Amino acid sequence: MIISTGTASGKSLAYLVPAVTSALEGGTVLYLTPTKALAADQLRGLRELRITQVRAATFDGDTPFEERAWVRQQANYVLTNPDMLHRALLPQHARWSSFFRRLRIVVVDECHGYRGVFGSHVAQILRRLRRVCSRYGAAPVFVLASATASEPAAFGTRLTGLEMDEVTSDASPKGSTTFALWEPPLTDLRGEGGAPVRRTATAETADLLADLVLAEVRTLAFVRSRRGAETVALTARAKLEDVAFGLPRHFPHLDPRSNPMSPSETLPSPHPEAPAAQEPLGASETLTTRPPSLESPDDLEAVDLPRGPSGSVALADLPSRVAAYRAGYLSEDRRGLERSLRSGELLGLATTNALELGVDVSGLDAVLIAGWPGTRASLWQQAGRAGRSGKDALAVLVARDDPLDTYLVHHPEALFGRPVEAIVLDPDNPYVLGPHLCAAAAEIPLADDDLPLFGPTAHALADDLVEQGMLRRRPTGYFWTRRERATDLADIRGSGGAPVQVVESATGRLLGTVDEPSAHTTVHTGAVYLHQGETFLVELLDLEAGVALVSASEPDYSTFARDVTEISVLSSIRSHQLGTACLTFGEVEVTRQVVSYLKRRVQTGEMLGDEPLDLPPRTLRTRAVWWTLPASEVAALAEDGIDLGGAAHAAEHASIGLLPLFATCDRWDIGGVSTELHADTGLLTVFVYDGHEGGAGFAERGYARATDWLTATREAIASCECERGCPSCIQSPKCGNGNEPLDKAGAIRLLDTLLAPVRVA
Ligand SMILES: [Zn+2]
Ligand SMILES: [Zn+2]
């Protein structure tokens, strides 16, 4: 069973009741969550129930050795994570036999986190778990809890290999939230190729925060980096000081005598389109129940936000009532912060999403979200912070200059209608499956009958592993006979390649690791590296030594690695006609080289330069989706004077930007290549590929939803008001060709041709 509903809809209660019942009846429960923090929260909740027969315990890397035996033998409700299941519980299943024998329920909480390569690993770990259970005669029920997503049952089946029922309707009571979608205006600044630069989401968010604090609306602003959060808090304070001390000249539209959010000539135009009706499915709890037309002050009055008594605003105090929240605060600092937000002493807080964990912030009236947070699940989680005691709340998504953000502010139905974003994974990826077949064989020798559990390719792969000397074939099945631990073969949180260690040069502190392919784009020499909202500058990337040396720094710019890519087709897996075009999903070899990095000013988005880099090319075997257009169609477009290379290039950039709307991936998880004439297809071709060895399911999802995806791509380009292309539509910060050539009008024509119904001859 998979329950896929919004934040605070009561999902935990839905699995707790049967789970606790099973424990009371003599069974055991395994609870899995991606993070230790969540397991600790759950344990606290369970203990508060004060049911003595439920012996709950966490089992993770922090569990002291002397407690582990107790957990194995006595606990009937074990809370752990996939990593521990992979490395400890499954390899040592014999020691857990009494637990596995009685296992009735497996809860997979926050399972929308199991996506891409990590999700594919978890899918294979769950299959290993099912095999171990059946060895002990147990067939537990799997209960999955997920944020809202498209096709949750299909995802649940991919994750567990089991048929799933889905629960998607949410009847929990909620106050209403008015949702505003906000697009910052174009400025007079000029970027690459003379493209107009949009006002940054950070600058707009600071203005909105000041406006709301002035109206005594308790507001939380989510900003991507800690530096960004601090900038937002400082800018909002400065604006409030100007108001308090009668210097409104820096902030012409902020006038305390008028309604603080009344738009004037200087206000950027909001996009107040609202969904026509409340959708019964998906994230209905955060829907607007009233069209949030912010066109006139009267309409804002209609939003019944709790405010301070009028006239009581002590203007001079306001600046001190805005703060920035830092990750790594001590718990007493956090509690203090929670208190002052609850009491209203603090009116505005800017934070990174570090706040998601560890701080209990309720009692807010408004939430500002600077830039699309990546998934609908995160968006609703953040927006869900607003709303206290049944009062109306306000949530504002401020667009960044990115094609996906542009699309969303012009197409609210993509946010408020049925979810289109599916949680995507690819458990058949041989780079993922191979190590888990070895681990499974080490747990219990793999019989031929076991193999279908691991997917259609498992048999052939097991034979390959025998040839490579990893497994040994005997009459009774496949055996692991090597000395090393089979579980060490799978790096479940990485994506292949030896990891590069990120080390703070002054202290020698290890901040984390980045897999080698990602190191080229995220920790190259000169990169601005974000770690838990903190900013570091990479002094040196030494690939030979596998180390990136960084130092804490607060540069006023961000960096974007730019690569050039070549692609060759290895095989086609599926293909079909799309209008006159042909769409294919298949295997490719990609050679990628990071050649330079772009620097852009955080505050204004202004381009500061393109610095060359000397990094070796990297080759990757992965999966891609590509489309080709027949020569006759191409010739007709060329006759109309369209720059075909520029049109295909622009369509490629925008389609990479839009794919995360349909597959839960990041723009940086995928890449693309476009060409007027590709050697392997002999035609005009646009490729979008998974940036992970073996593929992660993103391109496959693009193939499955091609019409919707490419229609949204066309819309994103057409909705942008720039004339010839900008970062909000067709320019890409990671383009290795310096965004040359690009043809905006041509891209729209090309996509129209692609999406047109086939003409009857
Ligand atoms: Zn544009
Ligand atoms: Zn490009």
PDB file of N, CA, C and O and ligand atoms in Angstrom, residues 720 722 725-726 728-729 744, ligand 1:
ATOM      1  N   CYS A 720       8.207  33.598 -22.108  1.00  0.00           N
ATOM      2  CA  CYS A 720       9.203  34.567 -21.640  1.00  0.00           C
ATOM      3  C   CYS A 720       9.122  35.816 -22.507  1.00  0.00           C
ATOM      4  O   CYS A 720       9.107  35.731 -23.739  1.00  0.00           O
ATOM      5  N   CYS A 722      11.253  38.130 -23.059  1.00  0.00           N
ATOM      6  CA  CYS A 722      12.471  38.639 -23.691  1.00  0.00           C
ATOM      7  C   CYS A 722      12.335  38.480 -25.203  1.00  0.00           C
ATOM      8  O   CYS A 722      11.508  37.708 -25.690  1.00  0.00           O
ATOM      9  N   GLY A 725      15.942  35.671 -26.302  1.00  0.00           N
ATOM     10  CA  GLY A 725      16.468  34.593 -25.446  1.00  0.00           C
ATOM     11  C   GLY A 725      17.214  35.133 -24.254  1.00  0.00           C
ATOM     12  O   GLY A 725      17.975  36.091 -24.370  1.00  0.00           O
ATOM     13  N   CYS A 726      16.972  34.536 -23.084  1.00  0.00           N
ATOM     14  CA  CYS A 726      17.623  34.952 -21.856  1.00  0.00           C
ATOM     15  C   CYS A 726      17.689  33.734 -20.932  1.00  0.00           C
ATOM     16  O   CYS A 726      17.167  32.682 -21.268  1.00  0.00           O
ATOM     17  N   SER A 728      15.977  32.971 -18.475  1.00  0.00           N
ATOM     18  CA  SER A 728      14.673  32.472 -18.062  1.00  0.00           C
ATOM     19  C   SER A 728      14.044  31.569 -19.113  1.00  0.00           C
ATOM     20  O   SER A 728      13.011  30.973 -18.862  1.00  0.00           O
ATOM     21  N   CYS A 729      14.607  31.517 -20.304  1.00  0.00           N
ATOM     22  CA  CYS A 729      14.023  30.630 -21.315  1.00  0.00           C
ATOM     23  C   CYS A 729      15.067  29.724 -21.945  1.00  0.00           C
ATOM     24  O   CYS A 729      15.192  28.585 -21.544  1.00  0.00           O
ATOM     25  N   LYS A 744      15.580  31.813 -30.687  1.00  0.00           N
ATOM     26  CA  LYS A 744      14.366  31.648 -29.882  1.00  0.00           C
ATOM     27  C   LYS A 744      13.133  31.385 -30.753  1.00  0.00           C
ATOM     28  O   LYS A 744      12.413  30.407 -30.547  1.00  0.00           O
TER      29      LYS A 744
HETATM   30 ZN    ZN B   1      13.740  34.812 -22.118  1.00  0.00          ZN
END
